[in-house]
């Protein structure tokens, strides 16, 4: 009986929404296409090695104009930073290629390591030679120092969840769908608050590629920021960003691209409790909306029968007619969903990282200090 009341209440809300305009915080899809915001904070040409870029910072536009939290937060910023010389990057690439050829790690995407978004990769810890080289050049210390500086964190607040080398290769000239070749990676969010990718081979070895961001899709191009929100760095340069920003790997149309990728966890005491969960709920609402629209279209946009008796028995199951609503079609629209998700992402970036003055003492440190 309770389940029946809940389901009918949900249908009632849909009826109300079908007679209501878009929520004030959701803009029309036409507004998205006219967005032209580009903020570049700095570009310091302090070259390391040869002709790599120094530090370039891009800031995602503000999408949630009803959120009172400060904008931009440190997590709105995407940085391009030189973390290796070209010679160091080339050495890493050569070691990685040798290991991949010996083990076949780049022969096909590994769905066991990355189930939802499989990539042709191998973890750095599997290659003793590569792990040793990164240790010798002080890569982790350099990376964590830079991440701490850019995102107002301490090195001790950071740790690797995963560190791996991914390989992208253009498909055949006839466009054959070879499952053993990975030429791109769809839009996704990482499992950690911070992430990076560092180009190991020369940018002249391939065409296309790079990391693209949905939030930068309509931003004016500038230097390494290309059309469609794609950032294409030079060899030895790393793209540092919040892993919760929707991003993907742009298609490699010619040649091969090899990148060192890291998922970096941030100590829990530095983050606001519940912020991740609220964002996940908002993202999930749009996924449900998509599935509901697909179901409605499958039924020919006609009313369809609610019948969950195969899952529930007794008085709990329903056998009713679910009417068709315009709100289902509206919420299933790709541009509506994109705007909704960008607003949720914007809110998350503003709220999830606590200001330094609001962070409690690390419980682990507090425990040791007592001892």
PDB file of C-alpha atoms in Angstrom, residues 22-32 63 65-66 335-336 339 343:
ATOM      1  CA  UNK A  22      11.447  25.152 -16.466  1.00  0.00           C
ATOM      2  CA  UNK A  23      12.866  25.552 -13.001  1.00  0.00           C
ATOM      3  CA  UNK A  24      14.588  28.947 -12.623  1.00  0.00           C
ATOM      4  CA  UNK A  25      17.991  27.303 -12.248  1.00  0.00           C
ATOM      5  CA  UNK A  26      17.636  25.355 -15.514  1.00  0.00           C
ATOM      6  CA  UNK A  27      18.365  27.481 -18.544  1.00  0.00           C
ATOM      7  CA  UNK A  28      17.086  26.889 -22.036  1.00  0.00           C
ATOM      8  CA  UNK A  29      19.377  24.776 -24.221  1.00  0.00           C
ATOM      9  CA  UNK A  30      19.774  27.746 -26.560  1.00  0.00           C
ATOM     10  CA  UNK A  31      21.667  29.585 -23.814  1.00  0.00           C
ATOM     11  CA  UNK A  32      24.289  26.857 -23.714  1.00  0.00           C
ATOM     12  CA  UNK A  63      26.650  27.247 -14.518  1.00  0.00           C
ATOM     13  CA  UNK A  65      23.750  31.033 -10.879  1.00  0.00           C
ATOM     14  CA  UNK A  66      21.553  30.374  -7.845  1.00  0.00           C
ATOM     15  CA  UNK A 335      20.757  19.615 -23.732  1.00  0.00           C
ATOM     16  CA  UNK A 336      18.431  19.858 -20.742  1.00  0.00           C
ATOM     17  CA  UNK A 339      22.720  21.857 -18.328  1.00  0.00           C
ATOM     18  CA  UNK A 343      24.820  22.917 -12.614  1.00  0.00           C
TER      19      UNK A 343
END
